[in-house]
PDB file of C-alpha atoms in Angstrom:
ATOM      1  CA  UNK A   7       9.149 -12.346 -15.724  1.00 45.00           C
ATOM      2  CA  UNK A   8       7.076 -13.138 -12.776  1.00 39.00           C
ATOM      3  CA  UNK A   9       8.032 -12.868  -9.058  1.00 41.00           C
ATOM      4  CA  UNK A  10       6.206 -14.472  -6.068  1.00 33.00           C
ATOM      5  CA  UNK A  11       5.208 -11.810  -3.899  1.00 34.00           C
ATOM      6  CA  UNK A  12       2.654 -11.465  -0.958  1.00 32.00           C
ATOM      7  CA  UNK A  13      -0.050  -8.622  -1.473  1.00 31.00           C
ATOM      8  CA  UNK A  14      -2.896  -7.748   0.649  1.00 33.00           C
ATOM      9  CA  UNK A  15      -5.556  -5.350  -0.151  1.00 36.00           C
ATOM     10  CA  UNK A  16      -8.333  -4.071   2.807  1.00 37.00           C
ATOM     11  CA  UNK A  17      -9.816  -1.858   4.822  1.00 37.00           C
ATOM     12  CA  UNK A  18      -8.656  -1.420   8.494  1.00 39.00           C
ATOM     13  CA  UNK A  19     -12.200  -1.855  10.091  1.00 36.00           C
ATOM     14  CA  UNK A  20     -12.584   0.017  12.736  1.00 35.00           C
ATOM     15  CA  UNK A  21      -9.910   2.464  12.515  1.00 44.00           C
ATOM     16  CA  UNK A  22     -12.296   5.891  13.240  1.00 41.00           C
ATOM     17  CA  UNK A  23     -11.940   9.339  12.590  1.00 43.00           C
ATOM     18  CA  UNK A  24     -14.042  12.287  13.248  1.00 43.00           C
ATOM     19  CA  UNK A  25     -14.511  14.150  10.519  1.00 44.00           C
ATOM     20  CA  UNK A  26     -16.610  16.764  12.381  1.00 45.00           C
ATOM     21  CA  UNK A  27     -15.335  19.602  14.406  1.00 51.00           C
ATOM     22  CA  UNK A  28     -15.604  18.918  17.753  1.00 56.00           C
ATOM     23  CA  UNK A  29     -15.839  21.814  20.679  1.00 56.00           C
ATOM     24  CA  UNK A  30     -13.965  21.738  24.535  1.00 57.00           C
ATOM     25  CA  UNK A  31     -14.231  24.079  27.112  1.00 53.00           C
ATOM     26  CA  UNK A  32     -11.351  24.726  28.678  1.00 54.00           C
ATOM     27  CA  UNK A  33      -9.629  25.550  31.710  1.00 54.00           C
ATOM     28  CA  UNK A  34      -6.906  28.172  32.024  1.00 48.00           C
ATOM     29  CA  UNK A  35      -3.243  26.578  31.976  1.00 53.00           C
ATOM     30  CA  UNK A  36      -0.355  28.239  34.004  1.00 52.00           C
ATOM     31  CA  UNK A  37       0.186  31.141  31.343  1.00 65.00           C
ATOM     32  CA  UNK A  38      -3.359  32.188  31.179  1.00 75.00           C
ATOM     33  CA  UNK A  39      -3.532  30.080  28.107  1.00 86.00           C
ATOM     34  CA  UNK A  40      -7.220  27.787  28.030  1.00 90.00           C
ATOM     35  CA  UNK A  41      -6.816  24.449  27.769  1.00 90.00           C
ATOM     36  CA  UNK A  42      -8.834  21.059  27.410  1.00 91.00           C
ATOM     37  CA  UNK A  43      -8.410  18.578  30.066  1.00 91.00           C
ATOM     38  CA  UNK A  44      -7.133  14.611  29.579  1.00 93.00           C
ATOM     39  CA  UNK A  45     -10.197  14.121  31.523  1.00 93.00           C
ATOM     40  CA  UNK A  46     -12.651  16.478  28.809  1.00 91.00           C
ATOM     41  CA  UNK A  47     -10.838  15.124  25.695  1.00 90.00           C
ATOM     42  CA  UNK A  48     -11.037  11.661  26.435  1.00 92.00           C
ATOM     43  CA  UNK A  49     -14.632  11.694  27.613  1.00 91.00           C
ATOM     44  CA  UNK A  50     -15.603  14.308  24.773  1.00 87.00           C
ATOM     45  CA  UNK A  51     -13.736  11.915  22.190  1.00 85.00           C
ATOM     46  CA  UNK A  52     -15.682   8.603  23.836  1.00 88.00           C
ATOM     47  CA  UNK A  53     -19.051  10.858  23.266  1.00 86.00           C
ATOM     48  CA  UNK A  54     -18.395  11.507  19.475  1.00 80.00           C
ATOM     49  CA  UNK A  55     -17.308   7.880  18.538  1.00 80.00           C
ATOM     50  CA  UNK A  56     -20.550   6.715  20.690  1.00 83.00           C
ATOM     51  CA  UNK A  57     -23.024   8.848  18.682  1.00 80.00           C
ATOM     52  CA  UNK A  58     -21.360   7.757  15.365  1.00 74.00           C
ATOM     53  CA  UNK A  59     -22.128   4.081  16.583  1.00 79.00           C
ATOM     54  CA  UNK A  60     -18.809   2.987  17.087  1.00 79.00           C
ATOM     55  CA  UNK A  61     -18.424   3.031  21.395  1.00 86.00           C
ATOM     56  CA  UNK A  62     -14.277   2.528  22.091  1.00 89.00           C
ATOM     57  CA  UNK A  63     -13.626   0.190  24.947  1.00 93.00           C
ATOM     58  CA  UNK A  64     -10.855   2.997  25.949  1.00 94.00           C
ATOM     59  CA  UNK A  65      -9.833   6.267  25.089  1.00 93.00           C
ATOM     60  CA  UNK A  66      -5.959   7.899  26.646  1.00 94.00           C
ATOM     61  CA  UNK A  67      -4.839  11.185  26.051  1.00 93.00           C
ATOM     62  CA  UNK A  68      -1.532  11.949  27.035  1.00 88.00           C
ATOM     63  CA  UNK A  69      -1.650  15.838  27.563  1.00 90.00           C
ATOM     64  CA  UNK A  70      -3.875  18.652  27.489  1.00 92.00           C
ATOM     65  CA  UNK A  71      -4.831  20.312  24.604  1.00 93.00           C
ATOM     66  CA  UNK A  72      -3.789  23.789  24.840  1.00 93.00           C
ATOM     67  CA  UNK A  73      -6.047  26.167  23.483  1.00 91.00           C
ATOM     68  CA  UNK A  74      -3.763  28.178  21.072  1.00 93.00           C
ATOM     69  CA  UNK A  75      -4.394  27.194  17.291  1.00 95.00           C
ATOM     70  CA  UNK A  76      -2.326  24.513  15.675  1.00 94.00           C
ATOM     71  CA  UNK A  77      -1.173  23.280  19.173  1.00 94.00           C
ATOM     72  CA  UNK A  78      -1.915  19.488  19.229  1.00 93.00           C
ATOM     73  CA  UNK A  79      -2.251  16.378  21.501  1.00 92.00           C
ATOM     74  CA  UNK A  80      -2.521  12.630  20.986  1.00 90.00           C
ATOM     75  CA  UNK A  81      -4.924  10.294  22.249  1.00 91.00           C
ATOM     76  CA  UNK A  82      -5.122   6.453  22.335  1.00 90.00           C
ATOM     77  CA  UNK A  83      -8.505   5.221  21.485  1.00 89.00           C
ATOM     78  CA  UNK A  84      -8.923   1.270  21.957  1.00 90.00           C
ATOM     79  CA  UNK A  85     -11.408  -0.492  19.998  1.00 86.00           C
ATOM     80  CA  UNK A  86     -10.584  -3.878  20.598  1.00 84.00           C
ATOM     81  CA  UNK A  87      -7.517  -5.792  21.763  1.00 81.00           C
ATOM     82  CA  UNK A  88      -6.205  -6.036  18.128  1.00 75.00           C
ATOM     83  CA  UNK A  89      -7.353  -2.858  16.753  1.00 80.00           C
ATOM     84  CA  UNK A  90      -6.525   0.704  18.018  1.00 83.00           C
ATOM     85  CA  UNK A  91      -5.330   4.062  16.452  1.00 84.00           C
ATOM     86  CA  UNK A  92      -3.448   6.817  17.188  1.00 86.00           C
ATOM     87  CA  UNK A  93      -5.461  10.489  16.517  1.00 85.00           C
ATOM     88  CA  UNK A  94      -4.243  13.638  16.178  1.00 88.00           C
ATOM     89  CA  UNK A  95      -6.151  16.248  17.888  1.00 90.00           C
ATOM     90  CA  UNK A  96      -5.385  19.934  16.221  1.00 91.00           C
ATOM     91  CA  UNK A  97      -7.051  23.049  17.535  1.00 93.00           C
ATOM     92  CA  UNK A  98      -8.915  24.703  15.142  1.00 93.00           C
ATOM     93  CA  UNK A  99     -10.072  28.034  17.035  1.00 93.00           C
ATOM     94  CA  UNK A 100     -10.431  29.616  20.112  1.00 92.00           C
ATOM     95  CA  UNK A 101     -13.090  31.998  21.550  1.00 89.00           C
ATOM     96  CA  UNK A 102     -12.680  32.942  24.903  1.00 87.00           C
ATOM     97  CA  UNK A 103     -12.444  29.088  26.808  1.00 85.00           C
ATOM     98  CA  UNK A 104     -13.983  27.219  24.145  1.00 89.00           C
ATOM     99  CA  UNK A 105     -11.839  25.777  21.864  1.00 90.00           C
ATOM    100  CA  UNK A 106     -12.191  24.220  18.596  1.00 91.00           C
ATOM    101  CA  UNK A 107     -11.081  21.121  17.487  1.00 90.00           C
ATOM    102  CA  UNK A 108     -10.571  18.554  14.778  1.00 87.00           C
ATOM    103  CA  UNK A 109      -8.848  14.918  14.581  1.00 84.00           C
ATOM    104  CA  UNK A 110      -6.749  13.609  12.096  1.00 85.00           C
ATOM    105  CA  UNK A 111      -6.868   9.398  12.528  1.00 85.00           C
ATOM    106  CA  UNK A 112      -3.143   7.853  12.674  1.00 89.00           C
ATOM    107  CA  UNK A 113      -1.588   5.064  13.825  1.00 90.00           C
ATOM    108  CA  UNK A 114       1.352   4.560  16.061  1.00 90.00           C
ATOM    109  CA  UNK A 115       4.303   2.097  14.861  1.00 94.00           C
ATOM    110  CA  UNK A 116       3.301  -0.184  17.172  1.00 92.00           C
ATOM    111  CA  UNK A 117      -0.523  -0.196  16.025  1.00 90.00           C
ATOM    112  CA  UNK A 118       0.344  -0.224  12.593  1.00 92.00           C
ATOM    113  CA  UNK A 119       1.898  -3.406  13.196  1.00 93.00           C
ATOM    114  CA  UNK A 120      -0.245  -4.632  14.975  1.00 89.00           C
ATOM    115  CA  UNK A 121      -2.915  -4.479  12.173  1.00 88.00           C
ATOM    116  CA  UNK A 122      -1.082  -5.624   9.545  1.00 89.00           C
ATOM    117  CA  UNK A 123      -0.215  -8.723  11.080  1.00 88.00           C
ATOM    118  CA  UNK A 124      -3.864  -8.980  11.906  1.00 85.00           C
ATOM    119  CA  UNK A 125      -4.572  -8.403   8.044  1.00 83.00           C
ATOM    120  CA  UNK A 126      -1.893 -10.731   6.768  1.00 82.00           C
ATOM    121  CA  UNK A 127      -3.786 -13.550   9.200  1.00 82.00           C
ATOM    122  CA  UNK A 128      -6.987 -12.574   7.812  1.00 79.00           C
ATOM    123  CA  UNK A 129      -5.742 -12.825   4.143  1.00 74.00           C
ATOM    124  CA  UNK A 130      -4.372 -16.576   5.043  1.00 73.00           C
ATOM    125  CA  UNK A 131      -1.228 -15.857   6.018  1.00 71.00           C
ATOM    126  CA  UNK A 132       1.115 -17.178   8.860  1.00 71.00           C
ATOM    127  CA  UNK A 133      -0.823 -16.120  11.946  1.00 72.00           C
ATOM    128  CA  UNK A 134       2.679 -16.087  13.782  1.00 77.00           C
ATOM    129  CA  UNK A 135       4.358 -13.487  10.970  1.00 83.00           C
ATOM    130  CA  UNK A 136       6.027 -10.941  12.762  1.00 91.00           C
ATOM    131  CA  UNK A 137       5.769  -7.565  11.754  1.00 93.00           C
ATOM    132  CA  UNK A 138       8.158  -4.393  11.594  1.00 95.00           C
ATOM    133  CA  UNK A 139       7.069  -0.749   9.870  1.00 96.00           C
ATOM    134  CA  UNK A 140       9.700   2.210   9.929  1.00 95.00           C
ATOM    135  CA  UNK A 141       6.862   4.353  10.739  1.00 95.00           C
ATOM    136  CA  UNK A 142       3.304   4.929  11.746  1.00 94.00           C
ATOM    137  CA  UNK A 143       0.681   6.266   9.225  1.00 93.00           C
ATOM    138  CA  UNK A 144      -1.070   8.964   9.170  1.00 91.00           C
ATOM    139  CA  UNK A 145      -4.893   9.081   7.559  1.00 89.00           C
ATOM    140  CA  UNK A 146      -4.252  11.337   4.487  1.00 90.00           C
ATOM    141  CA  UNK A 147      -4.614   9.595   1.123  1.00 93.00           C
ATOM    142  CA  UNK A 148      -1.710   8.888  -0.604  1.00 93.00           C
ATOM    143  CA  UNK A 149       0.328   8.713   3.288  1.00 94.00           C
ATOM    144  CA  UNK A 150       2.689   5.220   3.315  1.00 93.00           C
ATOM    145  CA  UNK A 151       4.765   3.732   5.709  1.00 95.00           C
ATOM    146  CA  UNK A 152       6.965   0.646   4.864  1.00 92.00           C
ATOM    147  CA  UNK A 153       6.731  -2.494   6.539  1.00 93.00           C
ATOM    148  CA  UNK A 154       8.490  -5.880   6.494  1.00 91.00           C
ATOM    149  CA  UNK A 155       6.579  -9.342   7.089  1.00 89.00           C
ATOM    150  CA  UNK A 156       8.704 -12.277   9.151  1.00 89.00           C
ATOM    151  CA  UNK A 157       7.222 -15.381   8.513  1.00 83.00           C
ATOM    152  CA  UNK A 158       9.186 -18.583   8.331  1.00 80.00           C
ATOM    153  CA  UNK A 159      12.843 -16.943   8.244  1.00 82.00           C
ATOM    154  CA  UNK A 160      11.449 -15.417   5.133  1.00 79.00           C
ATOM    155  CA  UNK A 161      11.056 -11.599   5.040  1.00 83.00           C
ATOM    156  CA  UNK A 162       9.072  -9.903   2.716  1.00 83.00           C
ATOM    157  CA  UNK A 163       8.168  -6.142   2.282  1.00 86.00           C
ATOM    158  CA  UNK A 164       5.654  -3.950   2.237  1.00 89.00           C
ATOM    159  CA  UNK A 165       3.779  -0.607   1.772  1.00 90.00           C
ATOM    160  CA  UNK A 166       0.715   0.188   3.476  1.00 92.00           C
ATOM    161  CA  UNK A 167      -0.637   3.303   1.731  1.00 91.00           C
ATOM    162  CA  UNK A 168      -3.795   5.023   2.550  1.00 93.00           C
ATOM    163  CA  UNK A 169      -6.357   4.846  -0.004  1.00 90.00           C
ATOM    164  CA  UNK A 170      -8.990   7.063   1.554  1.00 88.00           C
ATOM    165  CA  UNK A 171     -10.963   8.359   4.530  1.00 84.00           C
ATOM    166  CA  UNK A 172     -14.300   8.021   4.021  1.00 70.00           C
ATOM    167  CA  UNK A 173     -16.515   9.030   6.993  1.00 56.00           C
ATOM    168  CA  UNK A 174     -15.484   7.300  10.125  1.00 57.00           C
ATOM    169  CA  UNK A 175     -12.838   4.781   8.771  1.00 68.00           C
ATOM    170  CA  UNK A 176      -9.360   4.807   7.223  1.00 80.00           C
ATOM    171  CA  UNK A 177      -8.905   2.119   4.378  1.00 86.00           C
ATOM    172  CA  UNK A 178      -5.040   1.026   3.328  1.00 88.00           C
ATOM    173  CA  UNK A 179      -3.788  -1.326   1.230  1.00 86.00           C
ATOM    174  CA  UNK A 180      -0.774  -3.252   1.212  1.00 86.00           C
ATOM    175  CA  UNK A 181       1.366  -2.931  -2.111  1.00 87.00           C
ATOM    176  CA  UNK A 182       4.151  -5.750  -2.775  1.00 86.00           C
ATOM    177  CA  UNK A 183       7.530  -4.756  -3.076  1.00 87.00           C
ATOM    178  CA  UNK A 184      10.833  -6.191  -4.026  1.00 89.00           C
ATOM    179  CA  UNK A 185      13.827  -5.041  -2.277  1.00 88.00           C
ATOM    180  CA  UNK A 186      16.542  -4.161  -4.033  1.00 93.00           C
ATOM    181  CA  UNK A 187      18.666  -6.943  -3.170  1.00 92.00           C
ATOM    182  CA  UNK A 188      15.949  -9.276  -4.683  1.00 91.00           C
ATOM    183  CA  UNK A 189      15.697  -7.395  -7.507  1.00 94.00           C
ATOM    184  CA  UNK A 190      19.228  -8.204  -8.274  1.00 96.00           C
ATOM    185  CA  UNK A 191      18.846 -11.465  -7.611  1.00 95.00           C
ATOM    186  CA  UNK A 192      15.860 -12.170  -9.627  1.00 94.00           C
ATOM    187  CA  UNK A 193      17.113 -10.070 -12.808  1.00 95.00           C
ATOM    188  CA  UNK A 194      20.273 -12.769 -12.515  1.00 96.00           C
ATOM    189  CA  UNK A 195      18.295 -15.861 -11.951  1.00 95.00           C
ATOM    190  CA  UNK A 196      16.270 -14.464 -15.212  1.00 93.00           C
ATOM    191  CA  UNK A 197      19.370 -13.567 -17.151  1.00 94.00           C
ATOM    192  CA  UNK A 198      21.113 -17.029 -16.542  1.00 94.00           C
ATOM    193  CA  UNK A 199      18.141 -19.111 -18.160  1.00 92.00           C
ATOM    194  CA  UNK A 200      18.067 -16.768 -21.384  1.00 89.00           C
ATOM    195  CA  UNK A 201      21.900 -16.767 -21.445  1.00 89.00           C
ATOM    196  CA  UNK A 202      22.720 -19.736 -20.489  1.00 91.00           C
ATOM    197  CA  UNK A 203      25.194 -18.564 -17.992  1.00 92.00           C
ATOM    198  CA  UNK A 204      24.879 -16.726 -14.601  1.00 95.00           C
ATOM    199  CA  UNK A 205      26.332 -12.631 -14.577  1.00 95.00           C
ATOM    200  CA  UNK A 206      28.698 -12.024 -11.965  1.00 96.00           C
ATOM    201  CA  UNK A 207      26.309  -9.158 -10.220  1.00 96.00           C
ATOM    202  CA  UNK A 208      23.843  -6.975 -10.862  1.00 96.00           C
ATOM    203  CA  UNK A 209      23.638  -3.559  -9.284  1.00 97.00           C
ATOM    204  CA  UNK A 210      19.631  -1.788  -9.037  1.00 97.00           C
ATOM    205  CA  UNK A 211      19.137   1.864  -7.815  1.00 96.00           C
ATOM    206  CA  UNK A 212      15.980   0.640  -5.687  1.00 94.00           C
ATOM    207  CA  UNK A 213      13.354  -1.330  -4.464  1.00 92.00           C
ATOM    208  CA  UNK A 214      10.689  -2.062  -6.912  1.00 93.00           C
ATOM    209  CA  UNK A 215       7.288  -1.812  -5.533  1.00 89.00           C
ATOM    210  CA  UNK A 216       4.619  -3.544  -7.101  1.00 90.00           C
ATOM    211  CA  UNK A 217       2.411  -0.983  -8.885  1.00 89.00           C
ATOM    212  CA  UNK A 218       1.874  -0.879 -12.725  1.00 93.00           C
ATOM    213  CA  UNK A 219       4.235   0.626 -14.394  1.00 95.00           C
ATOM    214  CA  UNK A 220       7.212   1.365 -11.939  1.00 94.00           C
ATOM    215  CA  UNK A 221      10.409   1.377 -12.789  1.00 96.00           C
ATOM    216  CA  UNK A 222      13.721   0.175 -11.558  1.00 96.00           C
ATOM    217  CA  UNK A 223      17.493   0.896 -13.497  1.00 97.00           C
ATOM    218  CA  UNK A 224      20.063  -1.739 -13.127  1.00 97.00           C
ATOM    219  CA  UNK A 225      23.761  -2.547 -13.620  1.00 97.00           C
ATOM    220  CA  UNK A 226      24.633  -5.744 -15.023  1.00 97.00           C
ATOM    221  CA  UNK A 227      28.306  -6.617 -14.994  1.00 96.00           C
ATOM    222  CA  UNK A 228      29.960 -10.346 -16.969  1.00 94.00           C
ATOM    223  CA  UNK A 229      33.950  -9.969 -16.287  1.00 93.00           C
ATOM    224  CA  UNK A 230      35.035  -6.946 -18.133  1.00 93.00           C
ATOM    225  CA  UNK A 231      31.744  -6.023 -19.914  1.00 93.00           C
ATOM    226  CA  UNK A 232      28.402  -4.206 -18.236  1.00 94.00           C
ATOM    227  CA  UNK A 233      25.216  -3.537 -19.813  1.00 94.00           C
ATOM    228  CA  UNK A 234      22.434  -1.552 -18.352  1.00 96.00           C
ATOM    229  CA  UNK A 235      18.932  -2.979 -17.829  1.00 96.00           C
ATOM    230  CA  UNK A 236      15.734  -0.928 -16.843  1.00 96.00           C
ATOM    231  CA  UNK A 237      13.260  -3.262 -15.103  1.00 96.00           C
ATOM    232  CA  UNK A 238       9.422  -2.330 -15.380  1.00 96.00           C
ATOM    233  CA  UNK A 239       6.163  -3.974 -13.430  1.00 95.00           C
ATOM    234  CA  UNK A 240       3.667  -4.861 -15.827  1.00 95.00           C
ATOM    235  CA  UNK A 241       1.486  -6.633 -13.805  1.00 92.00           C
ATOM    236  CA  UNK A 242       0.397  -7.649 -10.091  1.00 88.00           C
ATOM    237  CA  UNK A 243      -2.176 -10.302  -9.744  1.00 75.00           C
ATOM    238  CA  UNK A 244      -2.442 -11.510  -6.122  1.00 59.00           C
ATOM    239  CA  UNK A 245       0.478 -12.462  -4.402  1.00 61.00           C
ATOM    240  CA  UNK A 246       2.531 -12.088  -8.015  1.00 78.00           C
ATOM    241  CA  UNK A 247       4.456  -9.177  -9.298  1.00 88.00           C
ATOM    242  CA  UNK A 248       5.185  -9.564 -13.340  1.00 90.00           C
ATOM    243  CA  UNK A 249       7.637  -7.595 -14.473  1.00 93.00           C
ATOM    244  CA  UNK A 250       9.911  -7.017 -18.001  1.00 93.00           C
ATOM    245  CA  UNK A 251      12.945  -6.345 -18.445  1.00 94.00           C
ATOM    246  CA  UNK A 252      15.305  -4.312 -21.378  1.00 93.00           C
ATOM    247  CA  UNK A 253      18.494  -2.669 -22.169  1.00 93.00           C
ATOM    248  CA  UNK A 254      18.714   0.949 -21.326  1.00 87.00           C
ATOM    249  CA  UNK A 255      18.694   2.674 -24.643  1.00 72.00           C
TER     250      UNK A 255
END
């Protein structure tokens, strides 16, 4: 069976991250406690990017960074007005007032939306789609966040997954998913034209995102008999998900 389904696949140029360790001397807090100044991080942060050839237009950190390991702070860094990110700085040491630190790249809700609108425009897509994720992302591999895509009353989902970090920049794709509820409605539609007849529901324990080889168990119930389907992806090519479907021995 094959299922319509937008799918996007890209890096998210520009998204940075320092993979070095970077140093900040600090002042001492309240409790005695060095810390790194909003002014020093930001300006320290704006430094690193610049050497590695990629100058922000703005960098905003909230808070201090207090010099205590593990303690961390976030920082806005503005690369252009459709493409910003989220770090996390984590202190890795201290000695005395110099403290050691590392960032993690992330985005925000709000920037992850931001960019994938901006990639679903890129890809050809409705360049008024309006985007909603649950939550930002952070730049391990493997990290997802799920997102839904508004475009023409039509809403369709998906899940931007890190792929890697590689240097400076954080790649994602977007995977394809069906929801549940229209993976109920598509294993009907598909059941009528072999049966000849419509089921009167279908019940799925899931979404079913579009990877090779996920799976998806469903109830099927015709007045007073049920059956039990499991539904598997075979196949995504483009914007397509192809999946098959079986009873559950």
């Amino acid at each position: 069976m094959r299922k319509a389904f937008g799918r996007l696949a890209g890096p998210l140029v520009g998204v940075v991250a320092a993979v070095a360790p970077m140093v900040g001397c600090g002042t001492d807090a309240a409790d005695g406690v060095p810390a790194v100044s909003t002014a020093d991080l930001q300006r320290d942060i704006a430094e690193r990017f610049a050497e590695a050839g990629a100058r922000p237009q703005s960098v905003t950190c909230k808070d201090p960074l207090v010099g205590e390991v593990g303690q961390t702070a976030r920082c806005d860094v503005t690369m252009s007005p459709t493409n910003s990110f989220e770090p996390i700085v984590t202190v890795t040491g201290v000695d005395g007032e110099t403290v050691d630190y590392e960032l993690l790249p992330a985005l925000s809700v709000e920037q992850l939306e931001r960019a994938v609108a901006r990639l679903v425009a890129e890809d050809g897509g409705p360049p008024d789609s309006t985007v909603t994720c649950q939550a930002g992302l952070l730049g391990r591999p493997g990290e997802v966040a799920r997102c839904d895509v508004t475009a023409g009353g039509v809403t369709l989902r998906r899940t931007a997954e890190v792929t890697g970090v590689d240097g400076l920049m954080m790649n994602f794709d977007l995977v394809p998913m069906l929801t549940k509820a229209e993976v109920e409605r598509s294993l009907l539609d598909e059941l009528a034209r072999h049966l000849g007849r419509r089921p009167d529901s279908a019940t799925c324990s899931g979404d079913l995102e579009g990877r090779p080889g996920n799976s998806v168990d469903c109830a099927v119930t015709d007045g007073p008999e049920s059956a039990a389907f499991i539904l598997t992806v075979t196949a995504v090519d483009g914007d397509r998900i192809d999946y098959s479907y079986a009873p559950r021995g």
